Short mmCIF file of C-alpha atoms and ligand atoms in Angstrom, two decimals:
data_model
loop_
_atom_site.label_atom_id
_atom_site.label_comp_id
_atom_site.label_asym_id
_atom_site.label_seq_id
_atom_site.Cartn_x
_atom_site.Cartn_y
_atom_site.Cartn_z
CA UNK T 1 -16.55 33.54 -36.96
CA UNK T 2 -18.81 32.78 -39.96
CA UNK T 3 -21.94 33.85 -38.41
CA UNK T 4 -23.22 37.69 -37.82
CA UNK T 5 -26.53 36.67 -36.44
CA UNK T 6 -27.73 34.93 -33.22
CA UNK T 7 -30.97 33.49 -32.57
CA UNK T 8 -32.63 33.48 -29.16
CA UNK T 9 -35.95 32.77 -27.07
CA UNK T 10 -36.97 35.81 -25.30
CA UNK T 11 -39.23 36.48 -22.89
CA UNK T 12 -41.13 40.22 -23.08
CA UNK T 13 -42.64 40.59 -20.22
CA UNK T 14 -44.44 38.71 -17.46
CA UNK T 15 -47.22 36.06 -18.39
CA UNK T 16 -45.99 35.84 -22.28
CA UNK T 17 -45.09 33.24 -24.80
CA UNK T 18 -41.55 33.23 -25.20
CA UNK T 19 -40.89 34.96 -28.58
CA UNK T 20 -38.07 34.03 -31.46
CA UNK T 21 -35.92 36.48 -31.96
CA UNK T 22 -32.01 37.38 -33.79
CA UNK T 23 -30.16 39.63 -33.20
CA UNK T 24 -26.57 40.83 -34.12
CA UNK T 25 -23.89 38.56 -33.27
CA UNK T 26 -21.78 40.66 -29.74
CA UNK T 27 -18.90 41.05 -30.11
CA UNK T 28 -17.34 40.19 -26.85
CA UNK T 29 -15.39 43.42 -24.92
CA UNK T 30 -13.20 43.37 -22.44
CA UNK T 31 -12.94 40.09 -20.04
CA UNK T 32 -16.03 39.36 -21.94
CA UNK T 33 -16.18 35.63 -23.56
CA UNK T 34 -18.62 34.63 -26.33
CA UNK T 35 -20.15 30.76 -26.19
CA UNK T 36 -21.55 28.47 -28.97
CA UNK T 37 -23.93 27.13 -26.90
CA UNK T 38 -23.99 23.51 -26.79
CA UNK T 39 -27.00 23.02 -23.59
CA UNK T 40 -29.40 25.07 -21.97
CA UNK T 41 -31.12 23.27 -19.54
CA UNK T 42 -35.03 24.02 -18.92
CA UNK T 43 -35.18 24.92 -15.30
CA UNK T 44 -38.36 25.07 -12.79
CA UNK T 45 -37.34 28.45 -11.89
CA UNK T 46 -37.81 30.15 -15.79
CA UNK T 47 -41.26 29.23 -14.83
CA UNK T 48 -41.58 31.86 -12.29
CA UNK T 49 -39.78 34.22 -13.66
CA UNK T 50 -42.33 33.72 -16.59
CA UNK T 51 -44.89 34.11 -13.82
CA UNK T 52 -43.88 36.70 -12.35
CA UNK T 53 -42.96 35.71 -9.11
CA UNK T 54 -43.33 33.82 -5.66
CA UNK T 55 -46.52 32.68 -3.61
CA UNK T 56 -44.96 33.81 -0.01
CA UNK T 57 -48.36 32.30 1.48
CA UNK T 58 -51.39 34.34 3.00
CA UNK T 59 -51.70 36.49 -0.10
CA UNK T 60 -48.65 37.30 -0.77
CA UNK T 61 -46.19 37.46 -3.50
CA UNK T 62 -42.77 38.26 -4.03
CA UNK T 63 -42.66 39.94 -7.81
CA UNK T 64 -39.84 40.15 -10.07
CA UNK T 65 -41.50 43.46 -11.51
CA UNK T 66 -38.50 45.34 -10.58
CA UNK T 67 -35.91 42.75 -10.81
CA UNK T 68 -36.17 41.88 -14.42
CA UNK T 69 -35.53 43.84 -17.83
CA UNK T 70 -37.63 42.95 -20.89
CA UNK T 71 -36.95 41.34 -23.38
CA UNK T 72 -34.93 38.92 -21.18
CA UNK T 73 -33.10 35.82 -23.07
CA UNK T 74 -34.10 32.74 -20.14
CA UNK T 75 -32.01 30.03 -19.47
CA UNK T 76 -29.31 29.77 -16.60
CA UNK T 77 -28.07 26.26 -16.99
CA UNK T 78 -25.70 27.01 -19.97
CA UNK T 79 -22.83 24.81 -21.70
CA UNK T 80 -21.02 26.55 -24.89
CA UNK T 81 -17.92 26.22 -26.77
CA UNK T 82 -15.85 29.36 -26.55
CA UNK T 83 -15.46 30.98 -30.22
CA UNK T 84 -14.25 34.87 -29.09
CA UNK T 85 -12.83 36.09 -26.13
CA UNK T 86 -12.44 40.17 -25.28
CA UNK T 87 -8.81 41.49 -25.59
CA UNK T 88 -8.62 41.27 -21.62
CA UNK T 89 -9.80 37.75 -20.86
CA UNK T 90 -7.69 35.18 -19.46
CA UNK T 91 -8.43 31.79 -19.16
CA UNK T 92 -9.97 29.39 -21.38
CA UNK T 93 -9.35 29.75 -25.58
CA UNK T 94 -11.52 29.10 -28.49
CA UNK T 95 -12.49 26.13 -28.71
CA UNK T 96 -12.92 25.14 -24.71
CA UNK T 97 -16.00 23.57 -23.77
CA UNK T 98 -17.19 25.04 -20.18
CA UNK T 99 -20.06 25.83 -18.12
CA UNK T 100 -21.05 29.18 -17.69
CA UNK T 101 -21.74 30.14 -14.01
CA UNK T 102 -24.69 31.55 -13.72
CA UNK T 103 -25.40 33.54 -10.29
CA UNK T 104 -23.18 36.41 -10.86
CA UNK T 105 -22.92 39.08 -8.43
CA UNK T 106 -21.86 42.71 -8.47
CA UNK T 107 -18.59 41.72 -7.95
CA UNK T 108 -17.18 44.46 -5.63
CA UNK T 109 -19.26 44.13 -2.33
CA UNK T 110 -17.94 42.03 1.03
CA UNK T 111 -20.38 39.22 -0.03
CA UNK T 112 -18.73 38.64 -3.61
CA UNK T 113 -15.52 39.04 -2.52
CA UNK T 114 -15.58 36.78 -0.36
CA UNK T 115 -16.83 34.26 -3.21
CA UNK T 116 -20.38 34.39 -1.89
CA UNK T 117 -21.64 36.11 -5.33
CA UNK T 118 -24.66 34.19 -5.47
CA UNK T 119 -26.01 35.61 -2.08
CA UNK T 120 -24.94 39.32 -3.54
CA UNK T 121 -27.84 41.84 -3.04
CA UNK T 122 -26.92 43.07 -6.25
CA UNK T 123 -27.38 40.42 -8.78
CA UNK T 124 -26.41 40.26 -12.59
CA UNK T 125 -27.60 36.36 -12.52
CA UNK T 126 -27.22 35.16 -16.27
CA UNK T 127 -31.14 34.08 -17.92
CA UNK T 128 -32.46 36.56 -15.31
CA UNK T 129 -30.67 39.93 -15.07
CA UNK T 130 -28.92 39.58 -18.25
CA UNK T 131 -29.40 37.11 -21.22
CA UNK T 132 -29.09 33.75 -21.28
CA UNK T 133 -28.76 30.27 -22.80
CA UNK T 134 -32.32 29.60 -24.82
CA UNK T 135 -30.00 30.96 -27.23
CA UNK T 136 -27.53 29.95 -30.20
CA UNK T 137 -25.11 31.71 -28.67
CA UNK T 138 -24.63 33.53 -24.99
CA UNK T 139 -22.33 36.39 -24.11
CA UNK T 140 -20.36 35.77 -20.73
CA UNK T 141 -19.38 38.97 -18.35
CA UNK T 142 -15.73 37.32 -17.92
CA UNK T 143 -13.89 34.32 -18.38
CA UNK T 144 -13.75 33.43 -14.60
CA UNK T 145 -17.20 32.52 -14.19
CA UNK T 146 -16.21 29.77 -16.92
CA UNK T 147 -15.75 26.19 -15.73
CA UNK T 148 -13.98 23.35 -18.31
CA UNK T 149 -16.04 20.50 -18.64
CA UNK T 150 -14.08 19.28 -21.49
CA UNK T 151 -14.25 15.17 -22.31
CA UNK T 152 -17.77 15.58 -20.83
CA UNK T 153 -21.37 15.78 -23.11
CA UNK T 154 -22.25 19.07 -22.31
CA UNK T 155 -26.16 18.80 -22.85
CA UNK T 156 -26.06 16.36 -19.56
CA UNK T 157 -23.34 18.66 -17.72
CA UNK T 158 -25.11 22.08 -18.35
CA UNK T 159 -27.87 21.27 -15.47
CA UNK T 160 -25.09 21.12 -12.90
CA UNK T 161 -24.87 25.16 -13.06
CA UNK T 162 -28.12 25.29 -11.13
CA UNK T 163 -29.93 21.92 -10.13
CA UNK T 164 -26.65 19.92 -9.51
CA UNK T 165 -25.26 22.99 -7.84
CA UNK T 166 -28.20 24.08 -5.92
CA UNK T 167 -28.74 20.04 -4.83
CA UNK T 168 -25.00 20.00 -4.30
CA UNK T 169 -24.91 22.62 -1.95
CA UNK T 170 -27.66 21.98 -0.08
CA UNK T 171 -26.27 18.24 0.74
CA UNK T 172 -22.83 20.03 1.84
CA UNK T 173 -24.81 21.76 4.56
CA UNK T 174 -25.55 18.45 5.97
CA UNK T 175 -21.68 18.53 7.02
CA UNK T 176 -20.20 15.06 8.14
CA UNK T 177 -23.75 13.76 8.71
CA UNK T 178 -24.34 13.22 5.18
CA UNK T 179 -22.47 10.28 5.44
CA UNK T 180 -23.51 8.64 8.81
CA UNK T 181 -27.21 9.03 8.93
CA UNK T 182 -29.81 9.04 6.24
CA UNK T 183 -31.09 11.85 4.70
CA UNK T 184 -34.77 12.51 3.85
CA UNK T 185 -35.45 13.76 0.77
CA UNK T 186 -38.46 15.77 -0.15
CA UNK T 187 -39.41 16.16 -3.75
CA UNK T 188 -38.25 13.78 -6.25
CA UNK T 189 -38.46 15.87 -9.53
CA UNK T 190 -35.52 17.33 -11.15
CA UNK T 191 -33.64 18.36 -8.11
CA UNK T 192 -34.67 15.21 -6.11
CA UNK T 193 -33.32 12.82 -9.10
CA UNK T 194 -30.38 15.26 -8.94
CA UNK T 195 -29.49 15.14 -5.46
CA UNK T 196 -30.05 11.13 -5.24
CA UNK T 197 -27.01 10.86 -8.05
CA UNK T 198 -25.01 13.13 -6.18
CA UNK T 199 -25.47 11.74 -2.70
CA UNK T 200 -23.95 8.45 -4.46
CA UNK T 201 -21.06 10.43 -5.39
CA UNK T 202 -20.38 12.03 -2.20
CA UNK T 203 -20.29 9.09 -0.19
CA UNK T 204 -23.74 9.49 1.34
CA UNK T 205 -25.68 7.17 3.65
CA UNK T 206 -29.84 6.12 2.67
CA UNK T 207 -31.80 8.26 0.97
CA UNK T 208 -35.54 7.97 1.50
CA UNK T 209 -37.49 10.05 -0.91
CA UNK T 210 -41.28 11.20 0.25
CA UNK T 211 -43.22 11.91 -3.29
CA UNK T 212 -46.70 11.71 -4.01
CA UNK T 213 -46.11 11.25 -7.43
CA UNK T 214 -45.87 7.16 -8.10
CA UNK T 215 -44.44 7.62 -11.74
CA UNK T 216 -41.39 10.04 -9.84
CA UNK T 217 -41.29 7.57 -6.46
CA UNK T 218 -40.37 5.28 -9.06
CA UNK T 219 -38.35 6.93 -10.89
CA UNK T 220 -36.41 7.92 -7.44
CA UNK T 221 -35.94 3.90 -6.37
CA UNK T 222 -34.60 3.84 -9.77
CA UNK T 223 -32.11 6.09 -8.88
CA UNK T 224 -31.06 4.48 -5.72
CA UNK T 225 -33.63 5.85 -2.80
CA UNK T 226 -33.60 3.11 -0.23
CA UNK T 227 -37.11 3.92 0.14
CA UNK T 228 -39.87 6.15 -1.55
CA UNK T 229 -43.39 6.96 0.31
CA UNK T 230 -46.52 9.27 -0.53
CA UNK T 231 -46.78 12.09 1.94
CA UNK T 232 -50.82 11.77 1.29
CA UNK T 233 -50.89 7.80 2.44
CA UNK T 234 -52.53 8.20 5.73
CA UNK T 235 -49.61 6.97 8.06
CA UNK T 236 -46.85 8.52 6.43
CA UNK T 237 -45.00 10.12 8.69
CA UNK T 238 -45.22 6.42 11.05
CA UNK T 239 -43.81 5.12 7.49
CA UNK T 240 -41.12 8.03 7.13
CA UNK T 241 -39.79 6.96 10.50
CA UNK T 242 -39.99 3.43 10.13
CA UNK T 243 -37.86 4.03 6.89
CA UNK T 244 -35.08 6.23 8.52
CA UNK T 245 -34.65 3.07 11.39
CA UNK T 246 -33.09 5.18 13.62
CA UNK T 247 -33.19 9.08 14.45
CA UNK T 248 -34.15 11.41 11.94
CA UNK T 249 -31.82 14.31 11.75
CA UNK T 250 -31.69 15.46 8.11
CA UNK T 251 -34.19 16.67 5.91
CA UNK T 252 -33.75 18.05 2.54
CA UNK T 253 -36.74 19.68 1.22
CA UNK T 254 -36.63 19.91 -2.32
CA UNK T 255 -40.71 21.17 -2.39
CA UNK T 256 -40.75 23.63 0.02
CA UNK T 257 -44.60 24.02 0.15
CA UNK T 258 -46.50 24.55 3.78
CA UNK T 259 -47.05 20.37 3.43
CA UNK T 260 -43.42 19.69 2.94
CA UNK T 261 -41.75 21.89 5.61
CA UNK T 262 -44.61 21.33 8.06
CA UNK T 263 -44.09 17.66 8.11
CA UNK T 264 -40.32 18.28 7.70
CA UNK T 265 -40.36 19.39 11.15
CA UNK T 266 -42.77 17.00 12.29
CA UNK T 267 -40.33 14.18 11.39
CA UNK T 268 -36.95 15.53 12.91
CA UNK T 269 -36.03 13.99 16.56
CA UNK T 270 -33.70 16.36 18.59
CA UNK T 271 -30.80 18.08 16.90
CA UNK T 272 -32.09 17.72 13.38
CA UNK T 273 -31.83 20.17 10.60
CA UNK T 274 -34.04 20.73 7.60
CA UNK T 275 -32.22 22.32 4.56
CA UNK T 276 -35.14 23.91 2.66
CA UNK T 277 -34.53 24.54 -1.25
CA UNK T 278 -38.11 24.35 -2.71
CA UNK T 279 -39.65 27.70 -3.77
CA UNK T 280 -43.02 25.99 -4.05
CA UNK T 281 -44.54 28.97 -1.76
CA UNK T 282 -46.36 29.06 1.49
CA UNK T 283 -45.73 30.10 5.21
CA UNK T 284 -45.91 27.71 8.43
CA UNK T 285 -47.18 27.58 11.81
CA UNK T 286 -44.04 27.10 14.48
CA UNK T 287 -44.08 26.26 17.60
CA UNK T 288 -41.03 28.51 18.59
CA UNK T 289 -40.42 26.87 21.89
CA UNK T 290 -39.56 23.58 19.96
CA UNK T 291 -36.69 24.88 18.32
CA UNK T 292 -34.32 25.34 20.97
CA UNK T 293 -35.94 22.66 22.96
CA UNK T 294 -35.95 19.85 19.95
CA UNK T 295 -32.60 21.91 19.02
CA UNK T 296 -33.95 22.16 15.59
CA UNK T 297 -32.25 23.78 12.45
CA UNK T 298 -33.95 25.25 9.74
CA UNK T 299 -31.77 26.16 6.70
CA UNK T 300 -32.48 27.95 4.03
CA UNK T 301 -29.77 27.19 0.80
CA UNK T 302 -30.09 29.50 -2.74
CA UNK T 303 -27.96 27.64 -5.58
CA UNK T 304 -24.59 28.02 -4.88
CA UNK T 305 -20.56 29.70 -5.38
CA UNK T 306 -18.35 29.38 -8.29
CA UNK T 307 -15.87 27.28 -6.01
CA UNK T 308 -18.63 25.33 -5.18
CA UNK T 309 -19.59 24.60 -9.10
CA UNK T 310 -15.53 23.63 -9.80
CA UNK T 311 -15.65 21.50 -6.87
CA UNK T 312 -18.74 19.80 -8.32
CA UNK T 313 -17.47 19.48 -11.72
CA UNK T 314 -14.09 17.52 -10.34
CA UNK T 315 -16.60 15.48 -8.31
CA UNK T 316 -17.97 13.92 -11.76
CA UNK T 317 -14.75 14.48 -13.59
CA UNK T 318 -14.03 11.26 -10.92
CA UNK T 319 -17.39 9.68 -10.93
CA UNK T 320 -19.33 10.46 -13.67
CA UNK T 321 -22.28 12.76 -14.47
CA UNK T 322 -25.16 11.89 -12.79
CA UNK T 323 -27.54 9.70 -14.89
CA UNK T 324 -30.32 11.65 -14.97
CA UNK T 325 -33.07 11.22 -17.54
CA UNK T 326 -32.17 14.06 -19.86
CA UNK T 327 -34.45 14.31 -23.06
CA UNK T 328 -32.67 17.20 -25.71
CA UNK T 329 -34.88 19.34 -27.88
CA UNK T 330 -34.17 22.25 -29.93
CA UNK T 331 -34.46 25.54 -29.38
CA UNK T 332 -37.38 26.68 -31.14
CA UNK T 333 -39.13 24.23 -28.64
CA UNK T 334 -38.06 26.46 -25.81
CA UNK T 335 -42.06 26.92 -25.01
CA UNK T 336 -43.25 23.92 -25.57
CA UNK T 337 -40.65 22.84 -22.69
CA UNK T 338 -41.43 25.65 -20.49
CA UNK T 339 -45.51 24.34 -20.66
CA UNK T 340 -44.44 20.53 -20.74
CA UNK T 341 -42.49 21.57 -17.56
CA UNK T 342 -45.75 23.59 -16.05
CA UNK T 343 -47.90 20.72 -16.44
CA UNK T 344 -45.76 18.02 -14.52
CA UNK T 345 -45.05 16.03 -17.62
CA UNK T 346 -41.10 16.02 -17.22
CA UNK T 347 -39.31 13.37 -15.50
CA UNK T 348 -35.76 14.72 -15.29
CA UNK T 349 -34.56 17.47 -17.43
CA UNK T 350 -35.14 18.57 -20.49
CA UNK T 351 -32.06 20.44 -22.38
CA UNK T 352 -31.98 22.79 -25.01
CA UNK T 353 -29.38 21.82 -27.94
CA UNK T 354 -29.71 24.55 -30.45
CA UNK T 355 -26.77 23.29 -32.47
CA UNK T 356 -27.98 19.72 -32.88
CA UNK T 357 -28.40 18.34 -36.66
CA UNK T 358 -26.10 20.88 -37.74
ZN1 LIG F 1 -32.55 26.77 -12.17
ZN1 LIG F 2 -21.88 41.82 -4.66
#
């Protein structure tokens, strides 16, 4: 290693401009395994951590305030280059270029053992209860959480640790259906680009994306929605339906507001399911009555397991990364991205490259 020194974008505490920062260079113990990193993508959900928290509707708030350490390195979508391991870990050797998983768990409770370690009540998720990639370099609790991704560019792989895992694990929910009936998607940013590209990949029947965002509805028919409506036009759900051509049983709802949910369940005929993602905020009004009698699902799905990320990674090892719209900036940009992100400005991702131009 020639360097001692790392540079990173830290946030210190709740409401603040990220701040630049170096720091010694770790020195990786253990299973430990240090990364060059090579992509950190810019992710919807480092804005509420930078906030603070989520709107749970009527007042409410859930708050990170005793979740999260300051100063806290952001960024969960990481791709590195492994240049030190710890004397224990196994695995992967300098030079490798992986993925670093990101929702870590405590590793010892029935959840995590049973490879669940995202859903641990425990969590040591990397860029939110321990440092992460807005970084030139990112320490990594053990070599297992690593996934190769060599022979791919990593600045357009690195999103698939959270938005093509979370998107990719939603869509599995959907089971066999995926495939036979359309899905409806809610939400075409980021995730809604994202799961379009993967739906492709998997095999999936018609997408019909619901935006009211023109630039992003366009964006999604780019990306191969069948169809792409405003949820604000006055007959949309008529339009929704007309779409679909057939029963509507599957609804993935990327927004997850009190708009997108409540006319989620509007649109599903009997025996759908709505897999909810979205952490837009809000509460709903149901009808309980109509859930066993319309048989109705409602599914909540929060990123997703390390088996889950390896499966995804051989899915575009055989079809290719998903073409999103990726635009690469450096790090000391972190918080311009973070407030180009805020203010709806980003179609697709944007991914830090702190190495590039070197
Ligand atoms: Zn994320
Ligand atoms: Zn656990």
């Amino acid at each position: 290693m020639t360097t001692s020194h790392m540079h990173c974008r830290q946030l210190t505490d709740f409401g603040q401009s990220l701040e630049a920062r170096t720091r010694a260079l770790p020195e990786p113990k253990g299973e430990e395994v240090l990364l060059r990193v090579t992509g950190a993508g810019v992710c919807h959900s480092d804005l509420h951590i930078v906030e603070g928290g989520y709107d749970l509707g009527q007042g409410r708030s859930l708050s990170f305030r005793e979740r999260i350490r300051f100063p806290l390195t952001l960024g969960h979508e990481t791709a590195g280059d492994v240049i030190a391991l710890g004397p224990e870990a196994r695995g992967v050797a300098p030079g490798d270029s992986v993925l670093a998983y990101p929702w870590i768990g405590c590793g010892h409770c029935p959840v995590c053992r049973a490879g669940q370690e995202n859903l641990c009540l425990k969590p040591d998720f990397i860029g939110v209860n321990r440092d992460g990639g807005y970084a030139d370099h990112i320490l990594v609790p053990s070599a297992r959480y690593l996934v190769d991704i060599t022979g791919l560019n990593p600045a357009r792989a690195a999103p698939l640790t959270c938005s093509g895992l979370t998107t990719y694990s939603a869509l599995r929910k959907f089971g066999a259906r995926l495939e036979t009936v359309p899905t409806v998607i809610m939400g075409a940013g980021g995730l809604g680009l994202m799961a379009l590209a993967l739906m492709q990949r998997m095999g999936a029947a018609d997408a019909i994306v619901v935006e009211p965002d023109a630039r992003r509805r366009q964006a999604a028919l780019d990306a191969g929605a069948s169809a792409a409506l405003d949820p604000n036009d006055e007959n949309a759900a008529q339009a929704i339906r007309k779409a679909v051509d057939g029963q509507l049983l599957s609804v993935l709802d990327l927004v997850g507001s009190t708009a997108s949910l409540t006319l989620a369940l509007d649109l599903l005929d009997k025996g759908g399911q709505v897999v909810v993602v979205g952490l837009m905020g809000g509460d709903i009004n149901l009808s309980i009555p109509y859930l066993p009698m319309r048989a109705l699902s409602i599914c909540g799905s929060y990123n997703g397991n390390l088996s889950e990320l390896q499966a995804l990674v051989e899915l575009v090892r055989k079809t290719g990364l998903p073409e999103l719209p990726v635009a690469c900036r450096p790090l000391h940009e972190a918080q311009a991205a973070l407030d180009d992100l805020r203010s709806g400005k980003v179609v697709g991702r944007i991914v830090l490259t702190p190495h590039e131009g070197e």
